mmCIF file of N, CA, C and O in Angstrom:
data_model
loop_
_atom_site.group_PDB
_atom_site.id
_atom_site.type_symbol
_atom_site.label_atom_id
_atom_site.label_comp_id
_atom_site.label_asym_id
_atom_site.label_seq_id
_atom_site.Cartn_x
_atom_site.Cartn_y
_atom_site.Cartn_z
ATOM 1 N N CYS A 1 3.913 12.549 -2.547
ATOM 2 C CA CYS A 1 6.102 11.286 -2.012
ATOM 3 C C CYS A 1 5.484 12.079 -0.275
ATOM 4 O O CYS A 1 5.243 13.492 -0.128
ATOM 5 N N GLY A 2 6.469 10.897 0.365
ATOM 6 C CA GLY A 2 6.564 11.558 1.550
ATOM 7 C C GLY A 2 7.731 10.727 1.446
ATOM 8 O O GLY A 2 7.774 10.207 1.427
ATOM 9 N N THR A 3 9.018 11.611 1.579
ATOM 10 C CA THR A 3 10.238 11.220 1.501
ATOM 11 C C THR A 3 10.671 10.669 3.819
ATOM 12 O O THR A 3 10.097 11.878 3.790
ATOM 13 N N THR A 4 11.938 10.601 4.117
ATOM 14 C CA THR A 4 12.366 10.564 5.260
ATOM 15 C C THR A 4 13.120 11.452 6.004
ATOM 16 O O THR A 4 14.419 12.108 5.028
ATOM 17 N N ARG A 5 12.375 12.212 6.233
ATOM 18 C CA ARG A 5 13.250 13.645 7.169
ATOM 19 C C ARG A 5 15.025 13.206 7.629
ATOM 20 O O ARG A 5 15.293 11.627 7.479
ATOM 21 N N ASP A 6 16.215 13.963 7.452
ATOM 22 C CA ASP A 6 17.111 13.875 8.772
ATOM 23 C C ASP A 6 16.897 14.372 10.138
ATOM 24 O O ASP A 6 18.085 13.399 10.990
ATOM 25 N N THR A 7 16.478 14.842 10.236
ATOM 26 C CA THR A 7 16.009 15.385 11.855
ATOM 27 C C THR A 7 14.821 14.720 12.173
ATOM 28 O O THR A 7 13.788 15.645 11.663
ATOM 29 N N PHE A 8 14.738 15.287 13.435
ATOM 30 C CA PHE A 8 13.398 14.575 13.670
ATOM 31 C C PHE A 8 13.085 15.441 15.094
ATOM 32 O O PHE A 8 14.159 15.377 16.537
ATOM 33 N N HIS A 9 12.606 16.925 15.459
ATOM 34 C CA HIS A 9 12.871 17.432 16.948
ATOM 35 C C HIS A 9 14.020 17.244 17.663
ATOM 36 O O HIS A 9 15.680 17.740 18.704
ATOM 37 N N GLY A 10 15.232 18.058 16.288
ATOM 38 C CA GLY A 10 16.338 18.722 16.674
ATOM 39 C C GLY A 10 17.582 17.179 16.825
ATOM 40 O O GLY A 10 19.022 17.110 16.769
ATOM 41 N N ARG A 11 16.181 15.950 16.770
ATOM 42 C CA ARG A 11 17.868 14.701 16.656
ATOM 43 C C ARG A 11 18.304 13.976 15.180
ATOM 44 O O ARG A 11 16.734 14.337 14.469
ATOM 45 N N THR A 12 19.093 13.647 14.964
ATOM 46 C CA THR A 12 19.545 13.121 13.056
ATOM 47 C C THR A 12 18.907 11.467 13.089
ATOM 48 O O THR A 12 19.215 10.946 14.310
ATOM 49 N N VAL A 13 17.667 11.909 12.784
ATOM 50 C CA VAL A 13 17.108 10.419 11.701
ATOM 51 C C VAL A 13 18.489 8.992 10.460
ATOM 52 O O VAL A 13 18.549 10.326 9.696
ATOM 53 N N LEU A 14 18.706 8.718 11.387
ATOM 54 C CA LEU A 14 19.157 7.339 10.482
ATOM 55 C C LEU A 14 18.654 6.583 8.944
ATOM 56 O O LEU A 14 19.585 7.321 8.140
ATOM 57 N N ARG A 15 17.775 6.418 9.845
ATOM 58 C CA ARG A 15 17.091 6.215 8.332
ATOM 59 C C ARG A 15 15.470 5.045 9.445
ATOM 60 O O ARG A 15 14.991 5.962 10.275
ATOM 61 N N LEU A 16 14.817 5.198 8.475
ATOM 62 C CA LEU A 16 13.051 4.177 8.772
ATOM 63 C C LEU A 16 12.878 2.774 8.371
ATOM 64 O O LEU A 16 14.212 2.489 7.943
ATOM 65 N N GLU A 17 12.816 1.698 9.181
ATOM 66 C CA GLU A 17 12.288 0.996 8.893
ATOM 67 C C GLU A 17 10.572 0.418 9.859
ATOM 68 O O GLU A 17 9.631 0.708 10.401
ATOM 69 N N TYR A 18 10.200 0.477 8.233
ATOM 70 C CA TYR A 18 7.986 0.279 8.837
ATOM 71 C C TYR A 18 8.160 -1.093 8.355
ATOM 72 O O TYR A 18 8.221 -1.788 7.982
ATOM 73 N N GLU A 19 6.488 -1.357 9.155
ATOM 74 C CA GLU A 19 6.617 -2.995 9.809
ATOM 75 C C GLU A 19 4.216 -2.355 8.961
ATOM 76 O O GLU A 19 3.959 -1.599 9.618
ATOM 77 N N ALA A 20 3.222 -3.974 8.565
ATOM 78 C CA ALA A 20 3.146 -3.889 8.731
ATOM 79 C C ALA A 20 1.519 -4.834 9.041
ATOM 80 O O ALA A 20 3.099 -5.946 8.684
ATOM 81 N N TYR A 21 1.060 -4.558 9.122
ATOM 82 C CA TYR A 21 0.122 -5.725 9.033
ATOM 83 C C TYR A 21 -1.068 -5.746 7.354
ATOM 84 O O TYR A 21 -1.626 -4.724 7.209
ATOM 85 N N GLU A 22 -0.120 -6.666 6.740
ATOM 86 C CA GLU A 22 0.141 -6.195 5.253
ATOM 87 C C GLU A 22 -1.819 -6.676 4.761
ATOM 88 O O GLU A 22 -2.251 -5.150 3.930
ATOM 89 N N SER A 23 -2.143 -7.839 4.893
ATOM 90 C CA SER A 23 -3.483 -7.262 4.540
ATOM 91 C C SER A 23 -4.055 -6.445 4.715
ATOM 92 O O SER A 23 -5.851 -6.681 4.226
ATOM 93 N N MET A 24 -4.738 -6.483 6.115
ATOM 94 C CA MET A 24 -5.812 -5.208 6.454
ATOM 95 C C MET A 24 -4.992 -3.790 6.200
ATOM 96 O O MET A 24 -5.552 -3.366 6.071
ATOM 97 N N ALA A 25 -3.772 -3.690 6.050
ATOM 98 C CA ALA A 25 -3.101 -2.746 5.420
ATOM 99 C C ALA A 25 -3.726 -2.090 3.794
ATOM 100 O O ALA A 25 -4.161 -1.017 3.309
ATOM 101 N N VAL A 26 -3.290 -3.368 3.167
ATOM 102 C CA VAL A 26 -3.900 -3.050 1.715
ATOM 103 C C VAL A 26 -5.910 -2.798 1.746
ATOM 104 O O VAL A 26 -6.496 -2.179 1.215
ATOM 105 N N ARG A 27 -6.413 -3.479 2.470
ATOM 106 C CA ARG A 27 -7.962 -3.272 2.529
ATOM 107 C C ARG A 27 -7.827 -1.896 3.201
ATOM 108 O O ARG A 27 -8.436 -1.343 3.590
ATOM 109 N N VAL A 28 -7.573 -2.146 3.993
ATOM 110 C CA VAL A 28 -8.880 -0.029 4.813
ATOM 111 C C VAL A 28 -7.144 0.606 3.851
ATOM 112 O O VAL A 28 -8.535 2.221 3.973
ATOM 113 N N ILE A 29 -6.805 1.223 2.701
ATOM 114 C CA ILE A 29 -6.328 1.432 2.288
ATOM 115 C C ILE A 29 -7.145 1.693 0.923
ATOM 116 O O ILE A 29 -8.087 2.599 0.797
ATOM 117 N N GLY A 30 -7.581 0.789 1.043
ATOM 118 C CA GLY A 30 -8.461 0.731 -0.030
ATOM 119 C C GLY A 30 -9.820 1.036 0.217
ATOM 120 O O GLY A 30 -10.805 1.591 -0.213
ATOM 121 N N GLU A 31 -10.051 1.166 1.540
ATOM 122 C CA GLU A 31 -11.836 1.421 2.139
ATOM 123 C C GLU A 31 -11.305 3.775 2.144
ATOM 124 O O GLU A 31 -12.172 4.217 1.726
ATOM 125 N N ILE A 32 -10.042 3.667 1.968
ATOM 126 C CA ILE A 32 -10.175 5.355 2.225
ATOM 127 C C ILE A 32 -10.009 6.323 0.644
ATOM 128 O O ILE A 32 -10.696 6.939 0.973
ATOM 129 N N VAL A 33 -9.236 4.797 -0.028
ATOM 130 C CA VAL A 33 -9.393 5.639 -1.473
ATOM 131 C C VAL A 33 -11.240 5.782 -2.085
ATOM 132 O O VAL A 33 -11.730 6.099 -2.556
ATOM 133 N N ALA A 34 -11.783 4.833 -1.441
ATOM 134 C CA ALA A 34 -12.950 4.498 -1.856
ATOM 135 C C ALA A 34 -14.470 5.720 -1.377
ATOM 136 O O ALA A 34 -15.006 6.009 -1.528
ATOM 137 N N GLU A 35 -13.502 5.784 0.087
ATOM 138 C CA GLU A 35 -14.557 7.059 0.533
ATOM 139 C C GLU A 35 -14.108 8.903 0.055
ATOM 140 O O GLU A 35 -15.041 9.615 0.374
ATOM 141 N N LEU A 36 -13.002 8.929 -0.024
ATOM 142 C CA LEU A 36 -12.590 9.611 -0.637
ATOM 143 C C LEU A 36 -12.697 10.037 -1.590
ATOM 144 O O LEU A 36 -12.144 11.293 -2.657
ATOM 145 N N ARG A 37 -12.409 9.035 -2.454
ATOM 146 C CA ARG A 37 -12.373 9.797 -4.375
ATOM 147 C C ARG A 37 -13.467 10.575 -5.231
ATOM 148 O O ARG A 37 -13.069 11.324 -5.331
ATOM 149 N N GLY A 38 -14.550 10.788 -5.093
ATOM 150 C CA GLY A 38 -15.688 11.339 -5.038
ATOM 151 C C GLY A 38 -15.749 11.366 -6.396
ATOM 152 O O GLY A 38 -15.381 9.919 -7.312
ATOM 153 N N GLU A 39 -16.548 11.733 -7.036
ATOM 154 C CA GLU A 39 -16.639 12.060 -8.564
ATOM 155 C C GLU A 39 -16.185 12.766 -9.241
ATOM 156 O O GLU A 39 -15.943 12.065 -10.733
ATOM 157 N N HIS A 40 -15.073 13.463 -9.151
ATOM 158 C CA HIS A 40 -14.214 13.614 -10.085
ATOM 159 C C HIS A 40 -12.247 12.821 -10.368
ATOM 160 O O HIS A 40 -11.963 12.620 -11.530
ATOM 161 N N VAL A 41 -12.503 12.186 -8.999
ATOM 162 C CA VAL A 41 -10.942 11.490 -9.962
ATOM 163 C C VAL A 41 -11.112 10.448 -9.824
ATOM 164 O O VAL A 41 -12.920 9.583 -9.777
ATOM 165 N N ARG A 42 -10.700 10.200 -10.950
ATOM 166 C CA ARG A 42 -10.602 8.900 -12.167
ATOM 167 C C ARG A 42 -10.091 7.959 -11.772
ATOM 168 O O ARG A 42 -10.387 7.404 -11.047
ATOM 169 N N ARG A 43 -8.376 7.898 -11.480
ATOM 170 C CA ARG A 43 -7.608 6.844 -10.973
ATOM 171 C C ARG A 43 -6.599 7.183 -9.683
ATOM 172 O O ARG A 43 -6.249 8.456 -9.476
ATOM 173 N N VAL A 44 -6.559 6.271 -9.805
ATOM 174 C CA VAL A 44 -6.061 6.555 -8.201
ATOM 175 C C VAL A 44 -4.930 4.837 -7.493
ATOM 176 O O VAL A 44 -4.566 3.908 -8.115
ATOM 177 N N TYR A 45 -3.008 5.606 -7.635
ATOM 178 C CA TYR A 45 -2.081 5.074 -7.274
ATOM 179 C C TYR A 45 -1.200 4.909 -5.588
ATOM 180 O O TYR A 45 -1.682 6.537 -5.169
ATOM 181 N N VAL A 46 -2.074 3.863 -5.192
ATOM 182 C CA VAL A 46 -1.282 4.030 -3.855
ATOM 183 C C VAL A 46 0.424 3.226 -3.601
ATOM 184 O O VAL A 46 0.198 1.835 -3.219
ATOM 185 N N ALA A 47 1.153 3.613 -3.257
ATOM 186 C CA ALA A 47 2.031 2.632 -2.149
ATOM 187 C C ALA A 47 2.678 3.055 -1.001
ATOM 188 O O ALA A 47 2.908 4.178 -1.179
ATOM 189 N N HIS A 48 3.339 2.061 -0.473
ATOM 190 C CA HIS A 48 3.979 2.357 0.459
ATOM 191 C C HIS A 48 4.852 1.025 1.414
ATOM 192 O O HIS A 48 4.837 0.010 0.727
ATOM 193 N N ARG A 49 5.587 1.290 1.952
ATOM 194 C CA ARG A 49 6.797 1.010 1.139
ATOM 195 C C ARG A 49 7.014 -0.133 2.542
ATOM 196 O O ARG A 49 6.615 1.024 4.065
ATOM 197 N N THR A 50 6.919 -0.858 2.624
ATOM 198 C CA THR A 50 7.928 -1.828 3.888
ATOM 199 C C THR A 50 9.165 -1.956 4.172
ATOM 200 O O THR A 50 10.367 -1.558 3.264
ATOM 201 N N GLY A 51 10.024 -2.264 5.415
ATOM 202 C CA GLY A 51 11.382 -2.428 4.832
ATOM 203 C C GLY A 51 11.564 -1.093 5.772
ATOM 204 O O GLY A 51 12.180 0.089 6.509
ATOM 205 N N VAL A 52 13.112 -1.142 5.602
ATOM 206 C CA VAL A 52 14.122 -0.210 5.772
ATOM 207 C C VAL A 52 13.895 1.230 4.553
ATOM 208 O O VAL A 52 13.708 0.508 3.868
ATOM 209 N N VAL A 53 13.552 2.213 4.797
ATOM 210 C CA VAL A 53 14.045 3.162 4.042
ATOM 211 C C VAL A 53 14.548 4.136 4.308
ATOM 212 O O VAL A 53 15.223 4.676 5.271
ATOM 213 N N PRO A 54 15.694 4.322 3.230
ATOM 214 C CA PRO A 54 17.702 5.768 4.185
ATOM 215 C C PRO A 54 16.691 7.183 3.599
ATOM 216 O O PRO A 54 15.462 6.840 3.329
ATOM 217 N N VAL A 55 17.537 7.616 4.950
ATOM 218 C CA VAL A 55 16.269 9.170 4.731
ATOM 219 C C VAL A 55 16.937 9.525 2.956
ATOM 220 O O VAL A 55 18.308 8.879 2.283
ATOM 221 N N GLY A 56 16.163 10.650 2.301
ATOM 222 C CA GLY A 56 15.743 11.255 1.828
ATOM 223 C C GLY A 56 15.546 10.238 0.489
ATOM 224 O O GLY A 56 14.020 10.647 -0.563
ATOM 225 N N ARG A 57 14.916 9.248 0.923
ATOM 226 C CA ARG A 57 14.331 8.008 0.494
ATOM 227 C C ARG A 57 12.886 8.361 0.060
ATOM 228 O O ARG A 57 12.426 8.165 1.488
ATOM 229 N N VAL A 58 11.299 7.518 -0.300
ATOM 230 C CA VAL A 58 10.129 7.879 -0.489
ATOM 231 C C VAL A 58 9.869 7.160 0.533
ATOM 232 O O VAL A 58 10.271 5.522 0.050
ATOM 233 N N SER A 59 8.705 7.269 0.940
ATOM 234 C CA SER A 59 7.939 6.356 2.130
ATOM 235 C C SER A 59 7.074 5.592 1.719
ATOM 236 O O SER A 59 6.536 4.638 1.800
ATOM 237 N N ILE A 60 5.622 6.789 1.531
ATOM 238 C CA ILE A 60 4.462 7.143 0.527
ATOM 239 C C ILE A 60 4.552 7.441 -0.912
ATOM 240 O O ILE A 60 4.833 8.017 -1.139
ATOM 241 N N VAL A 61 3.654 7.054 -1.557
ATOM 242 C CA VAL A 61 3.396 7.568 -2.982
ATOM 243 C C VAL A 61 1.955 7.777 -3.208
ATOM 244 O O VAL A 61 1.179 6.819 -2.868
ATOM 245 N N VAL A 62 1.272 8.223 -3.479
ATOM 246 C CA VAL A 62 -0.099 8.624 -3.521
ATOM 247 C C VAL A 62 -0.405 9.125 -4.862
ATOM 248 O O VAL A 62 0.095 10.297 -4.926
ATOM 249 N N GLY A 63 -0.911 8.954 -6.496
ATOM 250 C CA GLY A 63 -1.261 9.528 -6.833
ATOM 251 C C GLY A 63 -2.297 9.165 -7.511
ATOM 252 O O GLY A 63 -3.578 7.907 -7.352
ATOM 253 N N ALA A 64 -2.860 11.222 -8.010
ATOM 254 C CA ALA A 64 -5.055 10.523 -8.705
ATOM 255 C C ALA A 64 -4.856 11.975 -9.855
ATOM 256 O O ALA A 64 -3.723 12.368 -10.236
ATOM 257 N N SER A 65 -5.744 10.829 -11.006
ATOM 258 C CA SER A 65 -5.767 11.875 -12.203
ATOM 259 C C SER A 65 -7.128 12.259 -11.684
ATOM 260 O O SER A 65 -8.242 11.744 -11.128
ATOM 261 N N SER A 66 -7.347 13.055 -12.649
ATOM 262 C CA SER A 66 -9.245 14.067 -12.203
ATOM 263 C C SER A 66 -9.192 15.162 -13.687
ATOM 264 O O SER A 66 -7.979 16.077 -14.438
ATOM 265 N N PRO A 67 -9.912 14.581 -13.946
ATOM 266 C CA PRO A 67 -9.861 15.912 -14.386
ATOM 267 C C PRO A 67 -9.707 17.375 -14.354
ATOM 268 O O PRO A 67 -9.757 17.936 -14.930
ATOM 269 N N HIS A 68 -10.294 18.043 -12.998
ATOM 270 C CA HIS A 68 -10.025 18.385 -12.104
ATOM 271 C C HIS A 68 -9.282 18.882 -11.017
ATOM 272 O O HIS A 68 -9.435 18.431 -10.519
ATOM 273 N N ARG A 69 -7.526 19.215 -11.812
ATOM 274 C CA ARG A 69 -6.573 19.631 -11.210
ATOM 275 C C ARG A 69 -7.031 19.523 -9.862
ATOM 276 O O ARG A 69 -5.721 18.475 -8.835
ATOM 277 N N ALA A 70 -7.324 20.339 -8.460
ATOM 278 C CA ALA A 70 -7.698 20.692 -7.771
ATOM 279 C C ALA A 70 -8.689 19.332 -6.557
ATOM 280 O O ALA A 70 -8.371 19.293 -5.609
ATOM 281 N N ALA A 71 -8.917 19.331 -7.209
ATOM 282 C CA ALA A 71 -9.583 17.620 -7.351
ATOM 283 C C ALA A 71 -8.558 16.414 -6.570
ATOM 284 O O ALA A 71 -8.853 15.837 -6.057
ATOM 285 N N ALA A 72 -7.770 15.983 -7.305
ATOM 286 C CA ALA A 72 -7.311 15.274 -7.649
ATOM 287 C C ALA A 72 -5.798 15.916 -6.110
ATOM 288 O O ALA A 72 -5.225 14.828 -5.626
ATOM 289 N N SER A 73 -5.310 17.149 -6.234
ATOM 290 C CA SER A 73 -4.538 17.776 -5.047
ATOM 291 C C SER A 73 -5.432 17.785 -4.124
ATOM 292 O O SER A 73 -4.581 17.184 -2.581
ATOM 293 N N GLU A 74 -6.788 18.100 -3.623
ATOM 294 C CA GLU A 74 -7.173 17.518 -2.519
ATOM 295 C C GLU A 74 -7.639 16.049 -2.002
ATOM 296 O O GLU A 74 -7.057 15.397 -0.373
ATOM 297 N N PHE A 75 -7.266 15.200 -2.429
ATOM 298 C CA PHE A 75 -7.926 13.959 -2.784
ATOM 299 C C PHE A 75 -6.241 13.555 -2.458
ATOM 300 O O PHE A 75 -6.890 12.753 -1.367
ATOM 301 N N VAL A 76 -5.455 14.053 -2.406
ATOM 302 C CA VAL A 76 -3.886 13.101 -2.661
ATOM 303 C C VAL A 76 -3.370 13.110 -0.809
ATOM 304 O O VAL A 76 -2.841 12.612 -0.093
ATOM 305 N N GLY A 77 -3.941 15.112 -0.784
ATOM 306 C CA GLY A 77 -3.483 15.111 0.662
ATOM 307 C C GLY A 77 -4.102 14.521 2.197
ATOM 308 O O GLY A 77 -3.664 14.045 2.962
ATOM 309 N N ARG A 78 -5.217 15.034 0.901
ATOM 310 C CA ARG A 78 -5.876 14.230 3.034
ATOM 311 C C ARG A 78 -5.995 12.172 2.527
ATOM 312 O O ARG A 78 -5.455 11.883 3.406
ATOM 313 N N ALA A 79 -6.084 11.649 0.795
ATOM 314 C CA ALA A 79 -5.132 10.299 1.498
ATOM 315 C C ALA A 79 -4.101 10.088 2.840
ATOM 316 O O ALA A 79 -4.452 9.411 3.029
ATOM 317 N N VAL A 80 -3.219 10.789 1.973
ATOM 318 C CA VAL A 80 -1.704 10.752 2.730
ATOM 319 C C VAL A 80 -2.352 10.922 4.188
ATOM 320 O O VAL A 80 -1.476 9.859 5.653
ATOM 321 N N ASP A 81 -2.925 11.706 4.641
ATOM 322 C CA ASP A 81 -3.301 11.865 6.009
ATOM 323 C C ASP A 81 -4.077 10.476 6.581
ATOM 324 O O ASP A 81 -3.856 10.334 8.174
ATOM 325 N N GLU A 82 -5.328 10.552 6.132
ATOM 326 C CA GLU A 82 -5.800 9.041 6.353
ATOM 327 C C GLU A 82 -5.531 7.963 6.549
ATOM 328 O O GLU A 82 -5.449 7.009 7.464
ATOM 329 N N ILE A 83 -4.214 7.610 5.425
ATOM 330 C CA ILE A 83 -4.129 6.216 5.450
ATOM 331 C C ILE A 83 -3.088 7.021 6.276
ATOM 332 O O ILE A 83 -2.376 5.723 7.547
ATOM 333 N N LYS A 84 -1.976 7.982 6.939
ATOM 334 C CA LYS A 84 -1.019 8.311 8.185
ATOM 335 C C LYS A 84 -1.407 7.521 9.584
ATOM 336 O O LYS A 84 -1.420 7.047 10.548
ATOM 337 N N ALA A 85 -2.759 7.943 9.659
ATOM 338 C CA ALA A 85 -4.356 7.441 10.926
ATOM 339 C C ALA A 85 -4.613 6.020 10.580
ATOM 340 O O ALA A 85 -5.118 6.027 12.427
ATOM 341 N N ARG A 86 -4.736 5.451 10.086
ATOM 342 C CA ARG A 86 -5.655 4.334 10.292
ATOM 343 C C ARG A 86 -5.116 2.935 9.829
ATOM 344 O O ARG A 86 -5.595 2.376 9.836
ATOM 345 N N ALA A 87 -4.405 3.347 8.852
ATOM 346 C CA ALA A 87 -3.754 2.085 8.451
ATOM 347 C C ALA A 87 -2.312 1.520 8.857
ATOM 348 O O ALA A 87 -1.709 1.904 10.006
ATOM 349 N N PRO A 88 -2.981 0.220 9.789
ATOM 350 C CA PRO A 88 -1.971 -0.381 10.653
ATOM 351 C C PRO A 88 0.334 -0.856 9.588
ATOM 352 O O PRO A 88 -0.397 -1.575 9.409
ATOM 353 N N ILE A 89 -0.018 0.663 10.097
ATOM 354 C CA ILE A 89 1.833 0.658 9.511
ATOM 355 C C ILE A 89 2.192 1.714 10.461
ATOM 356 O O ILE A 89 1.745 2.025 10.919
ATOM 357 N N TRP A 90 3.429 1.002 10.958
ATOM 358 C CA TRP A 90 3.655 1.741 11.680
ATOM 359 C C TRP A 90 5.623 1.692 11.263
ATOM 360 O O TRP A 90 6.383 1.128 10.856
ATOM 361 N N LYS A 91 6.999 2.509 12.420
ATOM 362 C CA LYS A 91 7.791 2.757 11.679
ATOM 363 C C LYS A 91 8.391 3.362 12.648
ATOM 364 O O LYS A 91 8.210 3.396 13.808
ATOM 365 N N LYS A 92 9.593 2.291 12.812
ATOM 366 C CA LYS A 92 10.905 2.615 13.904
ATOM 367 C C LYS A 92 12.125 3.549 13.114
ATOM 368 O O LYS A 92 12.434 3.494 11.469
ATOM 369 N N GLU A 93 12.116 4.747 13.895
ATOM 370 C CA GLU A 93 13.058 5.746 13.311
ATOM 371 C C GLU A 93 14.300 5.988 14.208
ATOM 372 O O GLU A 93 14.215 5.396 15.402
ATOM 373 N N TRP A 94 15.563 5.024 13.291
ATOM 374 C CA TRP A 94 16.633 5.137 13.588
ATOM 375 C C TRP A 94 17.231 6.692 13.723
ATOM 376 O O TRP A 94 17.312 7.189 12.974
ATOM 377 N N TYR A 95 17.737 6.558 15.466
ATOM 378 C CA TYR A 95 18.956 7.871 15.568
ATOM 379 C C TYR A 95 19.725 7.311 16.071
ATOM 380 O O TYR A 95 20.290 6.320 15.708
ATOM 381 N N GLU A 96 20.752 8.199 16.486
ATOM 382 C CA GLU A 96 22.241 8.100 16.391
ATOM 383 C C GLU A 96 22.400 6.570 17.913
ATOM 384 O O GLU A 96 23.513 6.275 17.598
ATOM 385 N N ASP A 97 21.463 7.358 19.200
ATOM 386 C CA ASP A 97 21.690 6.581 19.943
ATOM 387 C C ASP A 97 20.270 5.522 19.973
ATOM 388 O O ASP A 97 19.976 4.770 21.501
ATOM 389 N N GLY A 98 20.193 4.703 18.960
ATOM 390 C CA GLY A 98 19.239 3.581 19.664
ATOM 391 C C GLY A 98 17.714 4.785 18.730
ATOM 392 O O GLY A 98 17.538 4.873 17.971
ATOM 393 N N GLY A 99 16.885 3.061 18.247
ATOM 394 C CA GLY A 99 15.780 3.760 18.042
ATOM 395 C C GLY A 99 14.379 3.788 18.280
ATOM 396 O O GLY A 99 14.522 3.542 19.557
ATOM 397 N N VAL A 100 12.725 4.431 17.878
ATOM 398 C CA VAL A 100 12.380 4.580 18.417
ATOM 399 C C VAL A 100 11.072 3.673 17.834
ATOM 400 O O VAL A 100 10.503 4.291 16.262
ATOM 401 N N TRP A 101 9.952 3.397 18.186
ATOM 402 C CA TRP A 101 8.364 2.439 17.370
ATOM 403 C C TRP A 101 7.293 3.747 17.711
ATOM 404 O O TRP A 101 6.874 4.491 18.230
ATOM 405 N N LYS A 102 6.801 4.759 16.336
ATOM 406 C CA LYS A 102 6.305 5.252 16.468
ATOM 407 C C LYS A 102 4.877 4.543 15.269
ATOM 408 O O LYS A 102 5.406 3.915 14.543
ATOM 409 N N LYS A 103 3.492 4.855 16.180
ATOM 410 C CA LYS A 103 2.808 4.725 14.744
ATOM 411 C C LYS A 103 3.124 5.664 13.404
ATOM 412 O O LYS A 103 3.463 6.496 13.259
ATOM 413 N N ASN A 104 2.826 4.837 12.003
ATOM 414 C CA ASN A 104 2.943 6.257 11.000
ATOM 415 C C ASN A 104 2.475 8.125 10.740
ATOM 416 O O ASN A 104 2.897 8.256 11.040
#
């Protein structure tokens, strides 16, 4: 899980807002899952919120089951990194003095 931080580079974060090109994001996340799954990961669950996400709330959940715990853990870490890098999902960080759009 990834949760909304309360600070970023010393600035107080009030909330995040996510927007996505949803149909493409679903496709890209499916591609990422297929690429990373390997032979040991059996089941996968991925959810990424859009809209307003308050501080302390979950933004992304990636879960995997595997007979080998290490394979599932490695998959989850790599999947989160790849989703953040490749999926068309953008976030706006809101601070006390305004907001800034960022790539997820």
